[in-house]
Short mmCIF file of C-alpha atoms in Angstrom, two decimals:
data_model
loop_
_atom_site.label_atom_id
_atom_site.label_comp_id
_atom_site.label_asym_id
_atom_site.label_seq_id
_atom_site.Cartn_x
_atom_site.Cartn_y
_atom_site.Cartn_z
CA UNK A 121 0.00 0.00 0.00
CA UNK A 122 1.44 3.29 -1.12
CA UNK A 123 2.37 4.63 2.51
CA UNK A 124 1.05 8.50 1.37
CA UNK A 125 -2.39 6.57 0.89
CA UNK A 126 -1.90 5.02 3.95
CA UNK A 127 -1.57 8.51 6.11
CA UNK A 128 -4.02 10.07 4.01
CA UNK A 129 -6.55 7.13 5.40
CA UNK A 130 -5.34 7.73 8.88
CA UNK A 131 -6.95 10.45 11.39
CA UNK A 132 -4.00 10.72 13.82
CA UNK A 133 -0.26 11.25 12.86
CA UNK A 134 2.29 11.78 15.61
CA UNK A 135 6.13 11.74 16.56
CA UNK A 136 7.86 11.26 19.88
CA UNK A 137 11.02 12.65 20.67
CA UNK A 138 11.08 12.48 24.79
CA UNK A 139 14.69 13.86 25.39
CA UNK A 140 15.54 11.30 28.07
CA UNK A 141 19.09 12.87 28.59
CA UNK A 142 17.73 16.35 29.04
CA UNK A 143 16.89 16.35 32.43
CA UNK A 144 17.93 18.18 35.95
CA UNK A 145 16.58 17.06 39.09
CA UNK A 146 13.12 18.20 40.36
CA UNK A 147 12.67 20.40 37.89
CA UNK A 148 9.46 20.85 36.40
CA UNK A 149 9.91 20.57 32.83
CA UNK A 150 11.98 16.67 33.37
CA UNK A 151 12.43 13.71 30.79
CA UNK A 152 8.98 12.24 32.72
CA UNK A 153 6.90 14.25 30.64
CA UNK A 154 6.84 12.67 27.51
CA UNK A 155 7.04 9.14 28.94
CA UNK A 156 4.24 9.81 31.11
CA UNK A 157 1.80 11.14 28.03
CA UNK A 158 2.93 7.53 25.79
CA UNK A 159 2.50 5.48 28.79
CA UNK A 160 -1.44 7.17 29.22
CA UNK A 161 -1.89 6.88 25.27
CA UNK A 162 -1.49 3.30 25.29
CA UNK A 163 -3.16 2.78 28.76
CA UNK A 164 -6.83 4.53 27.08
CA UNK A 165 -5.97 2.50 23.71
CA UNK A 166 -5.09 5.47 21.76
CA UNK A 167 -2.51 3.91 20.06
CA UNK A 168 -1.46 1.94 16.36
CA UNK A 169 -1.66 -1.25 18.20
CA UNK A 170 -5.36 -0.53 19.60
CA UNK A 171 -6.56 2.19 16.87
CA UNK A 172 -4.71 0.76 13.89
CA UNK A 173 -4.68 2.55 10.71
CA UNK A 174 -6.34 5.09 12.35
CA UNK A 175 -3.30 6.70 14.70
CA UNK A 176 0.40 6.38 12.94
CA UNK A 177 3.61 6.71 14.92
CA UNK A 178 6.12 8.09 12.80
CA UNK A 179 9.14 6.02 14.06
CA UNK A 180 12.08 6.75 11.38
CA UNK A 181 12.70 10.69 11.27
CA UNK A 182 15.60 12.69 10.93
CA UNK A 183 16.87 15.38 13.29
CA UNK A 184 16.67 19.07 11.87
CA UNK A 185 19.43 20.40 10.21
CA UNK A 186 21.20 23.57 11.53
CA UNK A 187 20.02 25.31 8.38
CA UNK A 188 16.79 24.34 9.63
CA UNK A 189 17.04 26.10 12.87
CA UNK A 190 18.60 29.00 11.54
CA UNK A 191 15.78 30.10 10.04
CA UNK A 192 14.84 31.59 13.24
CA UNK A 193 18.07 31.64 15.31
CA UNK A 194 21.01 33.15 15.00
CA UNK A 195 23.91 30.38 13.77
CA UNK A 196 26.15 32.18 16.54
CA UNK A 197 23.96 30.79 18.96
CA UNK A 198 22.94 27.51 17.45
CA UNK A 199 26.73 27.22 16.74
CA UNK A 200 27.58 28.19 20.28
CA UNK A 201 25.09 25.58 21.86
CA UNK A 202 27.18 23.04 20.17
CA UNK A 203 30.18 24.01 20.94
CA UNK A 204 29.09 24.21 24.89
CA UNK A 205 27.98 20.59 24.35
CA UNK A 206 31.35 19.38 25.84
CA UNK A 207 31.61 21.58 29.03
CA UNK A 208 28.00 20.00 29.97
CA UNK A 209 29.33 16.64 29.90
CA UNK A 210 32.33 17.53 31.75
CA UNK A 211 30.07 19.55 34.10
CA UNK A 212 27.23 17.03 34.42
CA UNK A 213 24.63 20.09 33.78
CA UNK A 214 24.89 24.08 32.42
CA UNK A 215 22.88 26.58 32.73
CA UNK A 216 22.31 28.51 29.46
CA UNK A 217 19.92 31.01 30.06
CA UNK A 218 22.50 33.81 32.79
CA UNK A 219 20.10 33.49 35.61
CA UNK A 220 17.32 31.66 34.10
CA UNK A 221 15.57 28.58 34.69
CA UNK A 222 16.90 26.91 31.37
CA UNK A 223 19.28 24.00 31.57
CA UNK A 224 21.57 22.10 29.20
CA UNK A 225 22.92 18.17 29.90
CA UNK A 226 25.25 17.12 27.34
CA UNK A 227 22.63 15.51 25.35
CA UNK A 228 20.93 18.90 24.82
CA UNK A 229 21.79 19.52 21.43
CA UNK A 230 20.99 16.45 20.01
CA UNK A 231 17.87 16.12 21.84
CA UNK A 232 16.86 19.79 20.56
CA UNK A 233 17.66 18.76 16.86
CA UNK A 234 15.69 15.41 17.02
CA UNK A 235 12.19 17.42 19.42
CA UNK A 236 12.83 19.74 15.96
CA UNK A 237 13.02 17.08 13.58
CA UNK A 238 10.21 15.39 14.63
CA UNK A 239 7.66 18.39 14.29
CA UNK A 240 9.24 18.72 10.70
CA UNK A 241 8.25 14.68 10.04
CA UNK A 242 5.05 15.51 11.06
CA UNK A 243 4.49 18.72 9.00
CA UNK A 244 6.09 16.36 5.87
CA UNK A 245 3.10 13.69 6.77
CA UNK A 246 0.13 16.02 7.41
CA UNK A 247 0.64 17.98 3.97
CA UNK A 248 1.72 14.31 1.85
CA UNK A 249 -1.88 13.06 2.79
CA UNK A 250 -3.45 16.43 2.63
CA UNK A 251 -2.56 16.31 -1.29
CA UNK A 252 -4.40 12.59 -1.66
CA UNK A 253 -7.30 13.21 0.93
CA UNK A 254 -9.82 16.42 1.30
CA UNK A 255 -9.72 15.09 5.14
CA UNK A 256 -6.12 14.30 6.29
CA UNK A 257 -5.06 13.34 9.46
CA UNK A 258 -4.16 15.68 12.31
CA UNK A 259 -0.31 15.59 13.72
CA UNK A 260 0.81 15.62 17.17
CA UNK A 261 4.85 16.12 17.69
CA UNK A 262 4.97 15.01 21.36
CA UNK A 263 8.43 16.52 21.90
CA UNK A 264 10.68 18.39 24.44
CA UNK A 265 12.45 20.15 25.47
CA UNK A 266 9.53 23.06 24.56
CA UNK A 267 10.00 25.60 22.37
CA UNK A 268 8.00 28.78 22.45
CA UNK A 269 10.07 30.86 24.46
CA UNK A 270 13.45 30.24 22.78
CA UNK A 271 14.13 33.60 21.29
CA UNK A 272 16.22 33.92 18.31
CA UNK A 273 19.49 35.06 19.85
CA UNK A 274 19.13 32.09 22.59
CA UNK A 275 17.47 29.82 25.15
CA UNK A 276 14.72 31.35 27.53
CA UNK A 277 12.11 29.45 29.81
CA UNK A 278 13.20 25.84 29.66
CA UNK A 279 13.07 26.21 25.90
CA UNK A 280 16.07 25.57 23.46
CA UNK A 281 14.63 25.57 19.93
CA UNK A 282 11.73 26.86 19.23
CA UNK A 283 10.17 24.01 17.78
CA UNK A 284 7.18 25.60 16.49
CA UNK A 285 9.01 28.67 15.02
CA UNK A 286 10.90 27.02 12.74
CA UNK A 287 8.25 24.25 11.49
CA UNK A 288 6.69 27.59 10.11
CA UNK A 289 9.50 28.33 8.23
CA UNK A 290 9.98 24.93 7.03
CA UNK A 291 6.28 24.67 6.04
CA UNK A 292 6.82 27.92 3.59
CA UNK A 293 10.14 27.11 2.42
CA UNK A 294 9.73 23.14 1.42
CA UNK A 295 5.83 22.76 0.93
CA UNK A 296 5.48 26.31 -0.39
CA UNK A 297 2.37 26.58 2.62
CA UNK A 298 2.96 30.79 2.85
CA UNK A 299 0.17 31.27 5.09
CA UNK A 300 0.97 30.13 8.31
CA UNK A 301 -1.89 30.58 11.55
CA UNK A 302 -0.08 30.15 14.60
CA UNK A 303 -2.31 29.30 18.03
CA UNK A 304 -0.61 29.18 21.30
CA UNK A 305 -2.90 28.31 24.36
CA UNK A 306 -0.10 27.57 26.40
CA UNK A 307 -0.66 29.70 29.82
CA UNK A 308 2.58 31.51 29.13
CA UNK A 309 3.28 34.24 26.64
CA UNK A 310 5.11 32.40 23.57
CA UNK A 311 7.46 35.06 23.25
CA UNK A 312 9.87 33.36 20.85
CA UNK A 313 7.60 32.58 18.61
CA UNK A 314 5.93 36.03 18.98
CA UNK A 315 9.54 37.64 18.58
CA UNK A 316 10.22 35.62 15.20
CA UNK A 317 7.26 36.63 13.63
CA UNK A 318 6.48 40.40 14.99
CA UNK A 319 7.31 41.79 11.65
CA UNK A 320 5.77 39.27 9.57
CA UNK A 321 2.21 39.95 7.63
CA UNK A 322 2.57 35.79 6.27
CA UNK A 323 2.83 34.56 10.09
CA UNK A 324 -0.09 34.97 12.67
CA UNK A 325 0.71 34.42 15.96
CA UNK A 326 -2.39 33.87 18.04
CA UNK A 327 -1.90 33.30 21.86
CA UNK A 328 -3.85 33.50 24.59
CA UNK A 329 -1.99 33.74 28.33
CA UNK A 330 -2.20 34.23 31.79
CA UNK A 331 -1.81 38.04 32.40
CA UNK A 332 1.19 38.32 34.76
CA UNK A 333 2.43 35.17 33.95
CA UNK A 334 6.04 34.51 33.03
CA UNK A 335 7.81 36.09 31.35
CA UNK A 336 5.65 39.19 31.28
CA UNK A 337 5.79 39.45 27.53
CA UNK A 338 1.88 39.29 25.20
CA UNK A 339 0.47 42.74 26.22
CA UNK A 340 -2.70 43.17 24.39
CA UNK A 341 -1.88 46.49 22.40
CA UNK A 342 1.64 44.38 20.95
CA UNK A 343 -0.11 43.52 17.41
CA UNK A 344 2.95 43.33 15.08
CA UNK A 345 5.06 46.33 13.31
CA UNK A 346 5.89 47.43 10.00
CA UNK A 347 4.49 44.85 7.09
CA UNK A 348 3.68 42.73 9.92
CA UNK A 349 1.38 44.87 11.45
CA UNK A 350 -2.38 42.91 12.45
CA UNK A 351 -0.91 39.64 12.46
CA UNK A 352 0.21 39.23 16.00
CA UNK A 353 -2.69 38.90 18.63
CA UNK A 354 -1.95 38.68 22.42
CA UNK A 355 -5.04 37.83 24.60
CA UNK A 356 -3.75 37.46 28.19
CA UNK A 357 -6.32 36.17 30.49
CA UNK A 358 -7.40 37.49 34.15
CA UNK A 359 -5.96 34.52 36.47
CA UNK A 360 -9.11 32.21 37.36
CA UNK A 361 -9.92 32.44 34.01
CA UNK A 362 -11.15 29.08 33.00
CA UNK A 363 -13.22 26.57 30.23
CA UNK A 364 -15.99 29.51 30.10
CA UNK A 365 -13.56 32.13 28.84
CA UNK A 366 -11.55 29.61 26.55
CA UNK A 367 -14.81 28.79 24.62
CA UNK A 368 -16.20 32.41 24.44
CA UNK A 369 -12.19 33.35 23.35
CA UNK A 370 -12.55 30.43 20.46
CA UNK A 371 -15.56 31.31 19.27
CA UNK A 372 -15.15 35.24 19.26
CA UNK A 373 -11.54 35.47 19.02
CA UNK A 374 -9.76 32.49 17.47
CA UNK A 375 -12.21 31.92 14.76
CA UNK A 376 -12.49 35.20 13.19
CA UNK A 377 -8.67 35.89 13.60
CA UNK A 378 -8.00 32.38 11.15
CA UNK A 379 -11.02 33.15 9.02
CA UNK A 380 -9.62 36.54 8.08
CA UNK A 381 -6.18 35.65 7.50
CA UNK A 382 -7.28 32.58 5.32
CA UNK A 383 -4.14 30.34 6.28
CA UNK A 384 -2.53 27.45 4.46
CA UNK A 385 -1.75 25.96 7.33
CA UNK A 386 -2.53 25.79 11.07
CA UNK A 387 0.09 25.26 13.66
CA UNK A 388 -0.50 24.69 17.75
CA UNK A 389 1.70 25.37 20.50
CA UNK A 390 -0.19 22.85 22.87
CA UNK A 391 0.58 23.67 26.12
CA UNK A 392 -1.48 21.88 28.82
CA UNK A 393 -0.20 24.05 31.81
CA UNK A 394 -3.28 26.29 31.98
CA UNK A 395 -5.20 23.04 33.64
CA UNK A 396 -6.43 23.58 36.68
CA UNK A 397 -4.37 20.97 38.50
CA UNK A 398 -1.04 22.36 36.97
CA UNK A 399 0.55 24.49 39.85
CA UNK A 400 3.03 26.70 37.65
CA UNK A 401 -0.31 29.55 36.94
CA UNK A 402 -3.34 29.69 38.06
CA UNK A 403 -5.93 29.09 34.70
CA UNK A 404 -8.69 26.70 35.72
CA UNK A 405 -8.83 25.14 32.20
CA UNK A 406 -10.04 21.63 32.32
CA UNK A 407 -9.48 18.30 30.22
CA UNK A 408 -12.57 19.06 28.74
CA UNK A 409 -11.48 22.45 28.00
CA UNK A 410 -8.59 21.12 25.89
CA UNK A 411 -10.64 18.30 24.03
CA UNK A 412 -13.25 21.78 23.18
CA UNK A 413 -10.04 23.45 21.47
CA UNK A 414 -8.65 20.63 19.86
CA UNK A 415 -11.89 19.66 18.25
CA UNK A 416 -12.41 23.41 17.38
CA UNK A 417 -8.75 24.10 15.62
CA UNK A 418 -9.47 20.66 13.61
CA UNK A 419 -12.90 21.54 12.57
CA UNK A 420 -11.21 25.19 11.43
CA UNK A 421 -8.46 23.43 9.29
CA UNK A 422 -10.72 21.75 7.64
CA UNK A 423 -12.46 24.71 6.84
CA UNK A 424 -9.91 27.10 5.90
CA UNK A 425 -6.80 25.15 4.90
CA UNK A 426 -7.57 22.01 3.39
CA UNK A 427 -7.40 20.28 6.83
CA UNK A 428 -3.79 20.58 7.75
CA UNK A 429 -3.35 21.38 11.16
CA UNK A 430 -0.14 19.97 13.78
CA UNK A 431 0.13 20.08 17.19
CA UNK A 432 3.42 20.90 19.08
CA UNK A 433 3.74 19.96 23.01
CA UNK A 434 5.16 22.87 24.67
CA UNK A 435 4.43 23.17 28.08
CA UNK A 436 2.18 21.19 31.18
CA UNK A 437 3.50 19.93 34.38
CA UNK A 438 1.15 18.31 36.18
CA UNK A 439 1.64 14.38 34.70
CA UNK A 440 -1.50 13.48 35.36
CA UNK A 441 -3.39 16.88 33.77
CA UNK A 442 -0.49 16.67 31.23
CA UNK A 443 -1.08 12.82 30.09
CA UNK A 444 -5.21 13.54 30.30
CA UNK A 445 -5.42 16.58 28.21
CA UNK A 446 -2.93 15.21 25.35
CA UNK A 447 -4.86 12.05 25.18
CA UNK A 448 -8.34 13.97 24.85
CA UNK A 449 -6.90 15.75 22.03
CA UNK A 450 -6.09 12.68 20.19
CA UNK A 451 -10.23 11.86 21.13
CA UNK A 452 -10.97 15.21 19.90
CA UNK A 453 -8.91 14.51 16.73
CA UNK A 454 -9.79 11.16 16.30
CA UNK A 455 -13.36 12.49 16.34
CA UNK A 456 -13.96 10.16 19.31
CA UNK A 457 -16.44 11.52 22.09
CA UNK A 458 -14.44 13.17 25.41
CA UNK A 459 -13.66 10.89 28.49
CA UNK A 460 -12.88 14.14 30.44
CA UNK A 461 -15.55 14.67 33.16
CA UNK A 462 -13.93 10.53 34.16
CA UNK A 463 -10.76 12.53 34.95
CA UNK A 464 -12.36 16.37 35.92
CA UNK A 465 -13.17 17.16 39.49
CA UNK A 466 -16.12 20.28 39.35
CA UNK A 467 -14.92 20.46 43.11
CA UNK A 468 -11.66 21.80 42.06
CA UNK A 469 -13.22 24.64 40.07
CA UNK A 470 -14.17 28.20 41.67
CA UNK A 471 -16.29 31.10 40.27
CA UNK A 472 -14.50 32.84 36.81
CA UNK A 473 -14.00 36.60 36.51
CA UNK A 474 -16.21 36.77 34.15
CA UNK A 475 -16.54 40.97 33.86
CA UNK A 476 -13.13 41.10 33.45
CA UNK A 477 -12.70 38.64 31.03
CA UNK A 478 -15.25 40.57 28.93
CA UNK A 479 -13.94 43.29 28.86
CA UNK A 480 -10.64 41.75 28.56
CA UNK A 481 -12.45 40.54 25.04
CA UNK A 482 -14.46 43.26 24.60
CA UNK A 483 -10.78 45.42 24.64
CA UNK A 484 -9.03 42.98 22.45
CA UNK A 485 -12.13 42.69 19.19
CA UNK A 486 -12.24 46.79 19.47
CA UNK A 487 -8.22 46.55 18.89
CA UNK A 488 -8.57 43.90 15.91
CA UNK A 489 -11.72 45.04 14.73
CA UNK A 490 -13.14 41.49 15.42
#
């Protein structure tokens, strides 16, 4: 069987690149993550072996090339990173960040290539079936480390490459996809990705945030400059903020953005750390919340851009809320009903701000004439 046939039949396409040397003790963003996400996957069935030509692993990939990542970073720091490869095996562990919470082991590098290369393969498999099917699968790079808040000069936030950043570049360079819709619901500000793009009317960045959150970056009135004016849109989000906000924010605010810009592709910096059980902010999104988006952003690629649409892991804490919300995404993109209210706890929930989360929307549509 012709294998582009054989993704084009499939509804789920994903890579897994879990870094196991990158990893410092205790610290939040560890080499569990990933692990802990397959290990739920195949527990709820949502797997080749249980789903069969339905979900595809892409096993065999390549790690990006430098050129690849220099399309957003500078070489002297992709270069650099390299280079600093031996001191972290002779140290055990660097920091690379000055004072920040970023780390480097002396797998790093590699690691950071391969989390890269894997989006790419899953970019490469999305678009081959999206030229033999009208309805081709969704992709799901289950990678680390993260990537949205590498900036282009260098590491920031646990983040080394951003991942996501230069998938965009790849999907306009080698598939000729110019329009690229970028949607980050991670609870931080994807500054790196919002950096790359600022001056860029082909890229929209879309992300909603906590407001106060690290790194303090995503103010609402930052919309893009120059050519790029219009195409960046920062939503950040009163804390408390929760599955009643993210649903008004899709329908009002996510929709209209991607039905204006008429993308060629959509691209989704998944981060699951807005969840109510993930103790780095203080969102009150739920499972269900997640499987709402995920369903939504599929339902819009299909609309608007031939139904190619990939999902990048960037951040989410919490293993449990972490492995949960990635696995009822794959429901949501597998077009199989939610099992989130088996995993949700109401009790957990508390009363949203909801006047200030209108007018936080109200602000935000008057800005981008929404």
């Amino acid at each position: 069987m012709d294998s582009d046939i054989q993704l084009a039949n499939a509804k789920v396409i994903y890579s897994v690149a879990p870094a196991a040397g990158h990893n410092q003790e205790s610290h939040p963003e560890s080499n569990l993550r990933v692990p802990a996400i397959v290990d739920t996957l195949e527990k709820l069935e949502l797997t080749p072996k249980h789903r069969r030509s339905e979900i595809i692993e892409l096993k065999h990939f390549n790690p990006a090339s430098v050129e690849d990542i220099s399309s957003v970073h500078e070489r002297a720091y992709v270069l650099g990173l390299e280079k600093a490869m031996d001191k972290a095996s002779e140290q055990g562990i660097l920091f690379i960040e000055g004072s920040g919470p970023t780390y480097a082991t002396a797998s790093t590098f590699r690691d950071s290539l391969l989390a890269a290369g894997a989006g790419l393969a899953v970019v490469d498999a999305v678009v081959a079936a999206s030229k033999k099917s009208p309805e081709p699968p969704s992709g799901f790079a289950l990678i680390r480390p993260p990537g949205h808040h590498a900036v282009p000069t260098g590491p920031m936030g646990f983040c080394v490459f951003g991942n996501i950043a230069v998938a965009a570049r790849y999907a306009q360079r080698v598939h000729g996809l110019n329009r690229v819709f970028i949607i980050d619901f991670d609870v931080h500000h994807g500054n790196g990705t919002h950096d790359a793009f600022y001056e860029d009317p082909d890229i929209y960045f879309l992300s909603t945030h906590q407001e106060g959150s690290y790194p303090g970056t995503g103010k609402i009135h930052e919309v893009g400059s120059g050519q790029g004016e219009g195409t960046s849109l920062n939503l950040p989000l009163p804390g408390g903020s929760g599955d009643v906000a993210m649903r008004t924010v899709f329908d009002e605010v996510i929709v209209p953005s991607a039905q204006r810009f008429k993308p060629d592709i959509i691209l989704v910096s998944a981060g699951y750390d807005g969840h109510v059980l993930d103790h780095l902010a203080s969102l009150q999104l739920t499972t269900g919340t997640y499987y709402m988006l995920s369903a939504g952003i599929k339902q819009l690629a299909k609309e608007l851009c031939g139904g190619r649409c990939v999902f990048f892991l960037e951040g989410g804490y919490n293993l449990k809320s972490l492995s949960y919300s990635v696995a009822d995404t794959f429901r949501a993109l597998l077009g199989d009903p939610s099992r989130a209210s088996e995993f949700d706890n109401p009790a957990f929930l508390y009363e949203e701000p909801s006047n200030r989360i209108k007018q936080a929307i109200q602000k935000l549509k008057a800005i981008h004439s929404l």
